[in-house]
Coordinates of C-alpha atoms and ligand atoms in Angstrom, one line a residue:
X1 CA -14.2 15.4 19.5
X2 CA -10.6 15.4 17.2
X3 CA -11.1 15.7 13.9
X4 CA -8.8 14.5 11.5
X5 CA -9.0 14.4 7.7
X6 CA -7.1 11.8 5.9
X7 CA -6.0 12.8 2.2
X8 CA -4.7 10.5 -0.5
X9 CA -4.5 9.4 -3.8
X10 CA -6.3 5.9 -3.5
X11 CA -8.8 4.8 -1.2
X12 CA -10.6 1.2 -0.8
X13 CA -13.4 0.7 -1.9
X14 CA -13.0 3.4 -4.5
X15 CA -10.2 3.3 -6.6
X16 CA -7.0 1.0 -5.7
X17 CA -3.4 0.0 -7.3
X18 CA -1.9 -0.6 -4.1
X19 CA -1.5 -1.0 -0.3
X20 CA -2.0 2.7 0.5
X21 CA -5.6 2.2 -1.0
X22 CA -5.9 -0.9 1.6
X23 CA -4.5 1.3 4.8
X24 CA -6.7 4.8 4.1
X25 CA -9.6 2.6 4.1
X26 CA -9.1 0.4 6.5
X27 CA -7.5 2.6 9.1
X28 CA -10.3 5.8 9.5
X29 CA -12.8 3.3 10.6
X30 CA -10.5 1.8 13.6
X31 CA -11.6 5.1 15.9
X32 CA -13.4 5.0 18.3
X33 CA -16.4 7.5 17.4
X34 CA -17.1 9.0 20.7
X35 CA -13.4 10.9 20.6
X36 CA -12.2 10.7 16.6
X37 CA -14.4 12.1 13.6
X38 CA -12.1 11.4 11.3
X39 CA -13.0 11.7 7.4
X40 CA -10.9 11.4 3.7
X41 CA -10.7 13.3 0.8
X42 CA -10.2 12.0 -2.8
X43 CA -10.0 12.7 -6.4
X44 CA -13.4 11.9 -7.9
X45 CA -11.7 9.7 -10.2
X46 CA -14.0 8.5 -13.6
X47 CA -12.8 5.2 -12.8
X48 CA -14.4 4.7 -9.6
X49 CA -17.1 2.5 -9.6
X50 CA -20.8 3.8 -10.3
X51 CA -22.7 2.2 -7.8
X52 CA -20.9 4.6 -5.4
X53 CA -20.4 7.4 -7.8
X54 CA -24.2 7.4 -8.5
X55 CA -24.9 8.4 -4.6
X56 CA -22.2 10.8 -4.5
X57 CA -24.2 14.2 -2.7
X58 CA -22.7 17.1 -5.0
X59 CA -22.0 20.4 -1.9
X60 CA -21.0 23.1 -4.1
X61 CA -18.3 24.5 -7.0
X62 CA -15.4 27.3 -7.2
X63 CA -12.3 27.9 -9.0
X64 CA -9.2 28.1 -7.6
X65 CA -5.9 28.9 -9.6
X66 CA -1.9 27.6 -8.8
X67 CA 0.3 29.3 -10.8
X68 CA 0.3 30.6 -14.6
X69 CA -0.1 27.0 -15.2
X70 CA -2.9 25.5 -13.6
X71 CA -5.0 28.9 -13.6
X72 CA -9.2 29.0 -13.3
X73 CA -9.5 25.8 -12.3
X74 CA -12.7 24.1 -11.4
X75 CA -12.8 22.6 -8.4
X76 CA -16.6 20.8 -7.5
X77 CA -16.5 19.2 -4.2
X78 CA -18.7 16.0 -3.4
X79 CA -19.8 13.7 -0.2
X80 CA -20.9 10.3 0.2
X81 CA -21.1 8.3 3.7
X82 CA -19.7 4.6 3.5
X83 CA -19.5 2.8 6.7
X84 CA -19.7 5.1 9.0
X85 CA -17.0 6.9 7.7
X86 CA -17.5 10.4 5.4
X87 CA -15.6 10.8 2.4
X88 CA -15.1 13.9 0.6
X89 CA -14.6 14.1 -3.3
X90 CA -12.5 16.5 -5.7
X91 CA -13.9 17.0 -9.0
X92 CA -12.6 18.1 -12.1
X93 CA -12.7 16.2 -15.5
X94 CA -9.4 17.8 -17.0
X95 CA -7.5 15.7 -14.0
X96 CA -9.5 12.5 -13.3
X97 CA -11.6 11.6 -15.9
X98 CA -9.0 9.3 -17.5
X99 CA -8.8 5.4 -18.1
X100 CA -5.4 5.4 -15.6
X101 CA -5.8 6.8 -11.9
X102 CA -1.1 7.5 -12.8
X103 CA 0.1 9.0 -15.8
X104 CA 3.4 10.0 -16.2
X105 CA 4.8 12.5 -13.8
X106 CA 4.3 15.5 -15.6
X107 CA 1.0 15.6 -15.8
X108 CA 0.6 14.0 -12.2
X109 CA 2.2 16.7 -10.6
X110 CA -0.3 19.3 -12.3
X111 CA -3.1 17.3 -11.2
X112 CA -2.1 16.6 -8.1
X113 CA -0.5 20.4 -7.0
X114 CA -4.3 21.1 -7.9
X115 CA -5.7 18.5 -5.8
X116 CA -3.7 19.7 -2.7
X117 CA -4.8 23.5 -3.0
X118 CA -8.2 22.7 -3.8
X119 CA -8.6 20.2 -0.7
X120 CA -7.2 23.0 1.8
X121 CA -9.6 25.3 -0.4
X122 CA -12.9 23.2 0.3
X123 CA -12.6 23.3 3.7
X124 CA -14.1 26.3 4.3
X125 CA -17.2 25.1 2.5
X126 CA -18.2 21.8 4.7
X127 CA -18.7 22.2 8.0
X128 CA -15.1 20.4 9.6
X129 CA -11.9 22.3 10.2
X130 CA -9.7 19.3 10.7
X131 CA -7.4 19.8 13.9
X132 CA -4.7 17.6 11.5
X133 CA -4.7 16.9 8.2
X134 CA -3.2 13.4 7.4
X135 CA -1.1 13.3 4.3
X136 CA -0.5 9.7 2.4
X137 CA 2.9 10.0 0.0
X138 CA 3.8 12.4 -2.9
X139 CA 0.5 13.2 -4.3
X140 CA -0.4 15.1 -0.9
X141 CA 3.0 16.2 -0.2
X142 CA 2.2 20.2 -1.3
X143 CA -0.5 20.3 1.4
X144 CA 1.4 20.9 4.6
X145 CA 3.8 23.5 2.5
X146 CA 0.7 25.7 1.4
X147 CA -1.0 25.2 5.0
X148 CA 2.8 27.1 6.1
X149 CA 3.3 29.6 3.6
X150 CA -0.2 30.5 1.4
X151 CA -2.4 29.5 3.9
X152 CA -0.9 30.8 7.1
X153 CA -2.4 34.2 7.1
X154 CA -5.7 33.0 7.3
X155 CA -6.9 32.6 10.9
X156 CA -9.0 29.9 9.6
X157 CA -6.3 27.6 8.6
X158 CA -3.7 28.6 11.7
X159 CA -3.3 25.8 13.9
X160 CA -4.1 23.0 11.3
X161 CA -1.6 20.3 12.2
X162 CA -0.6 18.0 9.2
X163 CA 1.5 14.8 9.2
X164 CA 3.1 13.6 6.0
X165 CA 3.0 9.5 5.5
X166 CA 5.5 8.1 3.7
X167 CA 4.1 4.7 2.4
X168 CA 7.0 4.4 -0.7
X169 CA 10.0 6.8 -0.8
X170 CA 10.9 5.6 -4.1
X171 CA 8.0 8.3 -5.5
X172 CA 8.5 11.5 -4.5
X173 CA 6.7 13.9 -7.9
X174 CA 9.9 15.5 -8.9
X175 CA 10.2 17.9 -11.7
X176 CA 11.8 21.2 -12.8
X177 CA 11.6 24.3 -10.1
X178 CA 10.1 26.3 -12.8
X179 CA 7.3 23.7 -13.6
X180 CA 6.4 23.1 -10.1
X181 CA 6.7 26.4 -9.3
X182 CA 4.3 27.0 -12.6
X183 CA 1.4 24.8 -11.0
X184 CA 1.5 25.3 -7.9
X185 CA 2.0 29.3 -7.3
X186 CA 4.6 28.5 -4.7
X187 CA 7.4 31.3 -4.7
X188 CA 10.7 31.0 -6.0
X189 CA 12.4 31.0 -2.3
X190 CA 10.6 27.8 -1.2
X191 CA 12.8 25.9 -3.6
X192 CA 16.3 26.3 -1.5
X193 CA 17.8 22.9 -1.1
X194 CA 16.5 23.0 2.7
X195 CA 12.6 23.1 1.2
X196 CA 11.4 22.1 -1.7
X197 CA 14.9 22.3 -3.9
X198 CA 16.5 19.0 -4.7
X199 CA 19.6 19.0 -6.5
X200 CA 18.5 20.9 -9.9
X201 CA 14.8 20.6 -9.3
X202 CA 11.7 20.7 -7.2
X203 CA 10.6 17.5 -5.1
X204 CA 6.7 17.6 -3.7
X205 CA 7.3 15.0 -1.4
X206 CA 9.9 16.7 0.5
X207 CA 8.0 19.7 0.3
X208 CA 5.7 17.5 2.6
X209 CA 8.3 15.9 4.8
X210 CA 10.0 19.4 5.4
X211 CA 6.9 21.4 6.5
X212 CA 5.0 18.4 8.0
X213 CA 4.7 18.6 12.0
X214 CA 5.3 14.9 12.5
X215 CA 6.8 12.4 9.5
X216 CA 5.2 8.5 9.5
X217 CA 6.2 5.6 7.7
X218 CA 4.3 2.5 7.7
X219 CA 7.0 0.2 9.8
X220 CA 9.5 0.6 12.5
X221 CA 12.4 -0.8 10.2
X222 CA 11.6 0.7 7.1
X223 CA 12.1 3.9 9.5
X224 CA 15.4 3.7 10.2
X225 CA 16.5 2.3 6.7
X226 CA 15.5 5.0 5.0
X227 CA 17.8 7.5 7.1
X228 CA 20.9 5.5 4.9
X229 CA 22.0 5.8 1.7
X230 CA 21.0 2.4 0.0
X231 CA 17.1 3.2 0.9
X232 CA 17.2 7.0 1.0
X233 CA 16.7 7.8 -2.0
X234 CA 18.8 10.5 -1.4
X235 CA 16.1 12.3 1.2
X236 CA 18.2 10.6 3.8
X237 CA 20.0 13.2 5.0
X238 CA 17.3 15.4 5.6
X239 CA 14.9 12.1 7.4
X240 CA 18.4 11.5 9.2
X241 CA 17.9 15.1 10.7
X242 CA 14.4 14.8 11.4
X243 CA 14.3 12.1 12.9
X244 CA 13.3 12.6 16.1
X245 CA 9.6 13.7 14.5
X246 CA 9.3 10.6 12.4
X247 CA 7.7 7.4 13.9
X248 CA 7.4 4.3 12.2
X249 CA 4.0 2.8 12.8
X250 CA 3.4 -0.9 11.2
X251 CA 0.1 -1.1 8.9
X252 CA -2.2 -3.7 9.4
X253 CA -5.4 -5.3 7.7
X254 CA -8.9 -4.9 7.8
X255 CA -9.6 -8.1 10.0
X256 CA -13.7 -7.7 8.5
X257 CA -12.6 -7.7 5.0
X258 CA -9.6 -10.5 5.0
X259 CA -10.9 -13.5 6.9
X260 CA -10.9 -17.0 5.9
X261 CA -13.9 -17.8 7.8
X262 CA -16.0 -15.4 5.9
X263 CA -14.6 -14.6 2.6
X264 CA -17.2 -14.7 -0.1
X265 CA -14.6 -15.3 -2.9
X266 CA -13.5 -18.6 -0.7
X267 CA -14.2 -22.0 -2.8
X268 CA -14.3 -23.5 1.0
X269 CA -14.3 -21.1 4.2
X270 CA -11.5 -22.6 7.1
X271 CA -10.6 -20.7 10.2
X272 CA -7.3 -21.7 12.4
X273 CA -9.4 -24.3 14.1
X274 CA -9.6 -26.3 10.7
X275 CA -7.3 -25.1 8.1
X276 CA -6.0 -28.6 8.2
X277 CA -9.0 -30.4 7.0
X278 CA -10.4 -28.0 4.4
X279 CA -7.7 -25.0 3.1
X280 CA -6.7 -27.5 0.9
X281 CA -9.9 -27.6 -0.9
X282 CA -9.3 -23.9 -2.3
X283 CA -5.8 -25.9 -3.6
X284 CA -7.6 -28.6 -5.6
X285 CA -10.4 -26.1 -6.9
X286 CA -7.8 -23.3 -7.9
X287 CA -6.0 -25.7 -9.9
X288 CA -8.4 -27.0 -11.7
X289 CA -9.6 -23.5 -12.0
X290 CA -6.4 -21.9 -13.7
X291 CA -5.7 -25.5 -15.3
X292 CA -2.5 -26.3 -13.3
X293 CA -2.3 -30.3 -12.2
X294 CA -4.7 -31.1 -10.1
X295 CA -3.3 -32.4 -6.9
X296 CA -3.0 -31.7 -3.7
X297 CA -0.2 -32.7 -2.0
X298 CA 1.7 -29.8 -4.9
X299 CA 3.8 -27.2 -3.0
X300 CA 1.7 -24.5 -4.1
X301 CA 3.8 -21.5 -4.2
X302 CA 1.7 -17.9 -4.9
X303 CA 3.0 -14.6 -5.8
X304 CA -0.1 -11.6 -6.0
X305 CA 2.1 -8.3 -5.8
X306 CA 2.2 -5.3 -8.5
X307 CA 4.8 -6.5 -11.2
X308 CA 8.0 -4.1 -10.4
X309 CA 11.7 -3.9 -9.6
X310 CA 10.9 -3.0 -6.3
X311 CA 9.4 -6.2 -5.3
X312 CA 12.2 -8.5 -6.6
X313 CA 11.1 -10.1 -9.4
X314 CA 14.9 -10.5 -10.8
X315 CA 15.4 -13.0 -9.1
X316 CA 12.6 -15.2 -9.1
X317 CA 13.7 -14.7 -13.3
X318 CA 17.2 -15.6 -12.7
X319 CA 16.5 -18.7 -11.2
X320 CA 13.0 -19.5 -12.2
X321 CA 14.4 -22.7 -13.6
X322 CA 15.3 -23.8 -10.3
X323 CA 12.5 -22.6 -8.3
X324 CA 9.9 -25.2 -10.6
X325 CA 10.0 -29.0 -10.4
X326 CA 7.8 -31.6 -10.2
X327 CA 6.3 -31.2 -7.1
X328 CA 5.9 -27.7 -7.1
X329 CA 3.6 -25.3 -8.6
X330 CA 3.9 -21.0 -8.8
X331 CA 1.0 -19.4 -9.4
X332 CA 1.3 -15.4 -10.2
X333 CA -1.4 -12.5 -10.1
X334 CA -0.3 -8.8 -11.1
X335 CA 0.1 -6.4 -13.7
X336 CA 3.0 -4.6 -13.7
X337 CA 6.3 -3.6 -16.1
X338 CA 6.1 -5.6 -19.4
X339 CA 9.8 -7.4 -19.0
X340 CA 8.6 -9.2 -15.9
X341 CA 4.7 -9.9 -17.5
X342 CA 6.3 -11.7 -20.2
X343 CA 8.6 -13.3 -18.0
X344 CA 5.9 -15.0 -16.2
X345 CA 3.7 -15.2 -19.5
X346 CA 6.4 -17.2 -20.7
X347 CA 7.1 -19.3 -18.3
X348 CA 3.5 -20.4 -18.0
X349 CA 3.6 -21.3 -21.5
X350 CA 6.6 -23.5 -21.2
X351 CA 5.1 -25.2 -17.8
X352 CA 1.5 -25.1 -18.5
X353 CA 0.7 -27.6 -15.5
X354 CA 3.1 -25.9 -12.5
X355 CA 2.8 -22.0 -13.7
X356 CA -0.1 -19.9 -13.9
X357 CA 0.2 -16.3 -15.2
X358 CA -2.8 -14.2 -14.3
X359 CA -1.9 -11.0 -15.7
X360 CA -4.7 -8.8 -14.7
X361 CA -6.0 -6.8 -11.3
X362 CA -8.6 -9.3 -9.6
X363 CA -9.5 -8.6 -5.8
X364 CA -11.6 -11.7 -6.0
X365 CA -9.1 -13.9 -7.5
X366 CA -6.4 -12.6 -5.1
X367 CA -8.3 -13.6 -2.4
X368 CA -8.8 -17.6 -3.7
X369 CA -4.8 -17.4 -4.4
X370 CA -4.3 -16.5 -1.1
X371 CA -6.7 -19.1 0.4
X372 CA -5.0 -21.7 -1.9
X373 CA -1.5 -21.1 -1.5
X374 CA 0.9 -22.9 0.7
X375 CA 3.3 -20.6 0.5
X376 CA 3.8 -16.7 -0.5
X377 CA 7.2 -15.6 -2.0
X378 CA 7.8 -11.8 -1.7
X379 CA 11.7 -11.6 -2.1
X380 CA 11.4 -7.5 -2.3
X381 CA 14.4 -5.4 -3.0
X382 CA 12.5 -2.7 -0.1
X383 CA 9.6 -2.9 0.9
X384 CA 8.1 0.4 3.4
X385 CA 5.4 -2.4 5.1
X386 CA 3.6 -4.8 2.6
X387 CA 0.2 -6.0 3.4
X388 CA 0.3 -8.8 0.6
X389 CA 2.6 -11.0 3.8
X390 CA 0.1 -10.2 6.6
X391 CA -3.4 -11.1 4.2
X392 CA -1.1 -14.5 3.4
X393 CA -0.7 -15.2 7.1
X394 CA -4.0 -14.8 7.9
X395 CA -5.4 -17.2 5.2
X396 CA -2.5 -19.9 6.0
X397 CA -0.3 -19.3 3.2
X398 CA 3.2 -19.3 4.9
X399 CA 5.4 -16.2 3.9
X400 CA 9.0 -16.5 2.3
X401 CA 10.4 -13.0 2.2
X402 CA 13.8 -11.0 2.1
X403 CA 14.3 -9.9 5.3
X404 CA 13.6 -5.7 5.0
X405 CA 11.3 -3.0 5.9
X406 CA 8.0 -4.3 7.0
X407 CA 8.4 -8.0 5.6
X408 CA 11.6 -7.9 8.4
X409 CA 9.4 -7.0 11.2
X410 CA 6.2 -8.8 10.5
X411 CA 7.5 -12.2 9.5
X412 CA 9.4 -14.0 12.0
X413 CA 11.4 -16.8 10.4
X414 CA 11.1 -20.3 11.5
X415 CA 13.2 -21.8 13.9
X416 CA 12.9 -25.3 13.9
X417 CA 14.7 -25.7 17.6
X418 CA 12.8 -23.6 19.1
X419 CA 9.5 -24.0 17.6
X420 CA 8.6 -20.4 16.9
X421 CA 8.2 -18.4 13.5
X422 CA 5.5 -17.8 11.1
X423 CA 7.5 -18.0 7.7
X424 CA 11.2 -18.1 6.0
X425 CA 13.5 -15.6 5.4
X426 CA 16.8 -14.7 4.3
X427 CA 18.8 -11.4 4.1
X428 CA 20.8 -10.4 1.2
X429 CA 19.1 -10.0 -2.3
X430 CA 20.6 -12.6 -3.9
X431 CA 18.4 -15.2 -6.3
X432 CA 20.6 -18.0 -4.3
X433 CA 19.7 -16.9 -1.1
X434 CA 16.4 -16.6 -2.0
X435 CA 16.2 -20.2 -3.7
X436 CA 17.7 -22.0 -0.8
X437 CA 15.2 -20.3 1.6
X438 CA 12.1 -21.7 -0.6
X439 CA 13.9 -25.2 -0.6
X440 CA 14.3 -25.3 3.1
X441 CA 10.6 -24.0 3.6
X442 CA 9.5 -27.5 0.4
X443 CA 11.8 -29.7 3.0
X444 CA 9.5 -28.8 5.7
X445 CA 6.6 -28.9 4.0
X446 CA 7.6 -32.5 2.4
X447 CA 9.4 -33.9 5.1
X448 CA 7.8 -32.6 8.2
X449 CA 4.2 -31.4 7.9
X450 CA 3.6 -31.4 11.7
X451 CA 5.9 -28.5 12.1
X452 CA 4.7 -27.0 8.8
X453 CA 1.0 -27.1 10.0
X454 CA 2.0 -25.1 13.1
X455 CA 4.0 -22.2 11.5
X456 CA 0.8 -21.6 9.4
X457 CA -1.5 -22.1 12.3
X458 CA 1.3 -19.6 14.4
X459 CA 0.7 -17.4 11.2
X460 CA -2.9 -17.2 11.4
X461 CA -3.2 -16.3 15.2
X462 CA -0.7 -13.9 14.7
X463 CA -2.5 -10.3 15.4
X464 CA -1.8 -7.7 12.5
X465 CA -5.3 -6.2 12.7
X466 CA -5.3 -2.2 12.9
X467 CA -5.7 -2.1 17.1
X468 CA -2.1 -1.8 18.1
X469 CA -1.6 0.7 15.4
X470 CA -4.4 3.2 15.3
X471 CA -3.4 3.4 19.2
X472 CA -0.1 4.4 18.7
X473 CA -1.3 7.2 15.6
X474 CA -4.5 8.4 18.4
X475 CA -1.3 8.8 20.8
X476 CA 0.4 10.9 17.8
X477 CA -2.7 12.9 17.3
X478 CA -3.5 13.8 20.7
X479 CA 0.4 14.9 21.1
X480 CA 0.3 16.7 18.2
X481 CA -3.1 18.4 18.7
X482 CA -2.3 18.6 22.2
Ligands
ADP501 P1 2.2 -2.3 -2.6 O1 1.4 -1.3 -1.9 O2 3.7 -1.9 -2.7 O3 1.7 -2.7 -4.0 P2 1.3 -4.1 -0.5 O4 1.8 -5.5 -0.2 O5 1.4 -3.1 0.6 O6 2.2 -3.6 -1.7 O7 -0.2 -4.1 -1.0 C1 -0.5 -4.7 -2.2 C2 -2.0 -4.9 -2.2 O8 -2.5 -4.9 -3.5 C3 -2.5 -6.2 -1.5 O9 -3.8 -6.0 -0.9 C4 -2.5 -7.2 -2.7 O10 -3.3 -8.3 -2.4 C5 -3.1 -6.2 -3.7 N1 -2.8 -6.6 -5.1 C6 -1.6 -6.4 -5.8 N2 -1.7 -6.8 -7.1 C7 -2.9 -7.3 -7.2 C8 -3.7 -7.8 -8.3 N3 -3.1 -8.0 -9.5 N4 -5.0 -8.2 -8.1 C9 -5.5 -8.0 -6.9 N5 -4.9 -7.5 -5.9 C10 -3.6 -7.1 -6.0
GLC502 C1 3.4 1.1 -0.4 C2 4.5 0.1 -0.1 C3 4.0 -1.1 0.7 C4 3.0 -0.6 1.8 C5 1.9 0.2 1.2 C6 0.9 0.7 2.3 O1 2.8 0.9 -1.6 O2 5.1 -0.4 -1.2 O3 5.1 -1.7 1.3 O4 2.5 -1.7 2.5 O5 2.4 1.3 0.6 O6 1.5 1.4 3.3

């Protein structure tokens, strides 16, 4: 039996503001039990919800101290079994009890340099010495440097294999050496520039991609785009030289969870078999719902995506004009930066009957979006895999992306010769570019609906569920546990 233990900041169904929430839950429970034991450790966040939090078994308490900063602190460790799956929790009210699972770096850093030390210290309490120790993005990114430097002596913790997951490079928990230094207890000398030194300051995430066995990142082609300068984020150079222990693996969704045939949120279930005859009723109902014009023969256009630069929101506002007429309607979930929340605020006002601006976090609301849609815009400026383009294949809604990281290689464009493709896209981020890709997709959609029915039916059977994937991460393990 391998054991692994997955730690992150965000985990479905606990606590969520993005994809990596989706991927840590979905992908522990895609072993095979007889060979994997694999299990995921959290902060016991306030905010998750209390019908788990109420069942949470409380194992034992400590203190552990990083640094003059972050001294006596308590760490109480928790379990709870969910699915078949056992999930470990990290309590202390000073760093999760808040209203916000993200502050602002500064204190983020302190919390989560305390999170890392105290998951390494709890295992030695619970009865599982991982053989890896999978590590989701900054937050987790001091774990494989303590498991090399503090930890090493210990013949306990010798051998423990850790990968270091890059879901989003543009985060990587940078502050001053001497702060990070102050909460962490890591010595002065792991903050040369080839450890955890970056320019002036102190960087946890490279801490984690230098002292990582094995680097991931959640597509092929976000993999090598980050090795250049315009996606590196200036960590290029060093992912350029470690490149031959970094794989790109492509995420994929919980096939349970996101299925049109099934989904409770649905105001009509379909399946690929007879989207044609009833997807459209989650159209008419959605409208009518969110008081848009209730019709169905709109081009129903849906964006559902945290509000940010990063997913290319400037351009949808420099030509949001053009993007509207009269036979086309956008309808927007997220929550996000301010600018682009009034933007679509606005916009909604102006066009009450083609613009809906749902400004708030709603699973169940994404999910009748999704259903309704006919088409999903996600013009990002990068984008490490996206899951919002796969969840919109599978319930019909035809992607229109800008061809990079994940959303290059998991929507292939239409090509109306040769009868292939499962959406539209176009490459450079440019507002035109992206405008004359959603017109060509409303020409299809108007003017030939045959073909249009078939990319979303190609869409649906498309396969992005988790098998492919957690193969190629057991090969990973077994090569890296050996
Ligand atoms: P990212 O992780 O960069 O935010 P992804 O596309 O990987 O982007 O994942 C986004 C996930 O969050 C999807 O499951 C999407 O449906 C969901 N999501 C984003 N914003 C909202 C919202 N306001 N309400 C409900 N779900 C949302
Ligand atoms: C990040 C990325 C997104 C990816 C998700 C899960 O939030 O922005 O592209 O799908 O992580 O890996």
């Amino acid at each position: 039996m391998k054991k692994i233990l997955f730690a992150a900041s965000e985990c479905v169904p606990f606590v969520k503001t993005g994809g990596l929430a989706d991927v840590v839950g979905a992908l522990p429970k895609e072993f095979d039990k007889k060979d994997w034991d694999v299990r995921v450790i959290l902060p016991l966040y306030s905010k998750i919800p209390e019908k788990y939090r109420n069942d949470f078994q409380y194992i034992d308490n400590f203190e552990i101290g990083c640094g003059p900063l972050n001294q006596n602190k308590y760490v109480g460790l928790f379990q709870y079994e969910y699915e078949g799956i056992t999930y470990y929790f990290i309590d202390n009210q000073e760093y999760f009890y808040q209203d916000y699972i993200y502050s602002d770096f500064h204190f983020d850093i302190k919390r989560f340099a305390f999170f890392d030390k105290a998951v390494l210290s709890v295992l030695q309490l619970i009865d599982f010495r991982p053989d890896l120790i999978h590590c989701h993005d900054w937050q987790t990114g001091l774990i494989p440097v303590y498991l090399k430097t503090e930890f090493a002596a210990s013949p306990f913790y010798r051998g423990i294999k850790s990968i270091m997951t890059i879901h989003n490079l543009k985060f990587q928990g940078v502050w001053s050496k001497d702060y990070l230094m102050d909460v962490s207890g890591l010595t002065g000398d792991l903050f040369s520039d080839d450890k955890l030194g970056f320019y002036k300051d102190g960087n946890m995430l490279k801490g984690g991609l230098t002292y990582a066995d094995h680097i991931t990142t959640v597509s092929k082609n976000y993999s090598y785009e980050i090795q250049s300068k315009y996606y590196g984020e200036n960590l290029e150079g060093l992912l350029f030289a470690r490149n031959h222990e970094m794989t790109g693996i492509v995420n994929g969704i919980d096939y349970d969870s996101f299925d049109p045939k099934t989904d409770e949120n649905l105001y009509k279930n379909y399946s690929v078999e007879d989207f044609r005859k009833k997807k459209y009723v989650n159209k008419q109902k959605l409208q009518k719902e969110l008081g848009l014009e209730e019709d169905k023969h709109k081009f129903m256009i849906a964006i559902v995506s945290r509000l940010t630069d990063q997913k290319g929101l400037n351009l949808i506002e420099y030509d949001f004009e053009r993007l509207i007429d009269d036979n086309t309607q956008l309808v927007v979930l997220g929550t996000g930066d301010y600018k682009y929340e009034s933007m679509f605020r606005y916009f909604a006002d102006k066009y009450p009957d083609k613009v809906s601006a749902n400004i708030l976090y709603s699973e169940g609301l994404s999910r009748k979006i999704y259903a309704a849609a006919d088409a999903f815009l996600m013009p990002s400026a990068f984008e490490p895999c996206g899951l919002s383009q796969l969840i919109a294949l599978r319930y019909g809604a035809v992607p229109i992306v800008r061809e990079t990281g994940g959303l290059k290689e998991t929507v292939e464009p239409f090509n109306e010769y040769e009868h292939c493709g499962v959406g539209f896209s176009f490459t450079n981020y440019n507002a035109d570019d992206m405008l004359y890709t959603v017109n060509y997709a409303k020409k299809i959609f108007f003017e030939k609906k045959a073909a249009w029915n078939k990319i979303v039916e190609r869409g649906m059977i498309s396969d992005h569920s988790w098998k492919q994937s957690r193969l190629a991460y057991e090969e990973l393990y077994n090569y890296l546990i050996g």
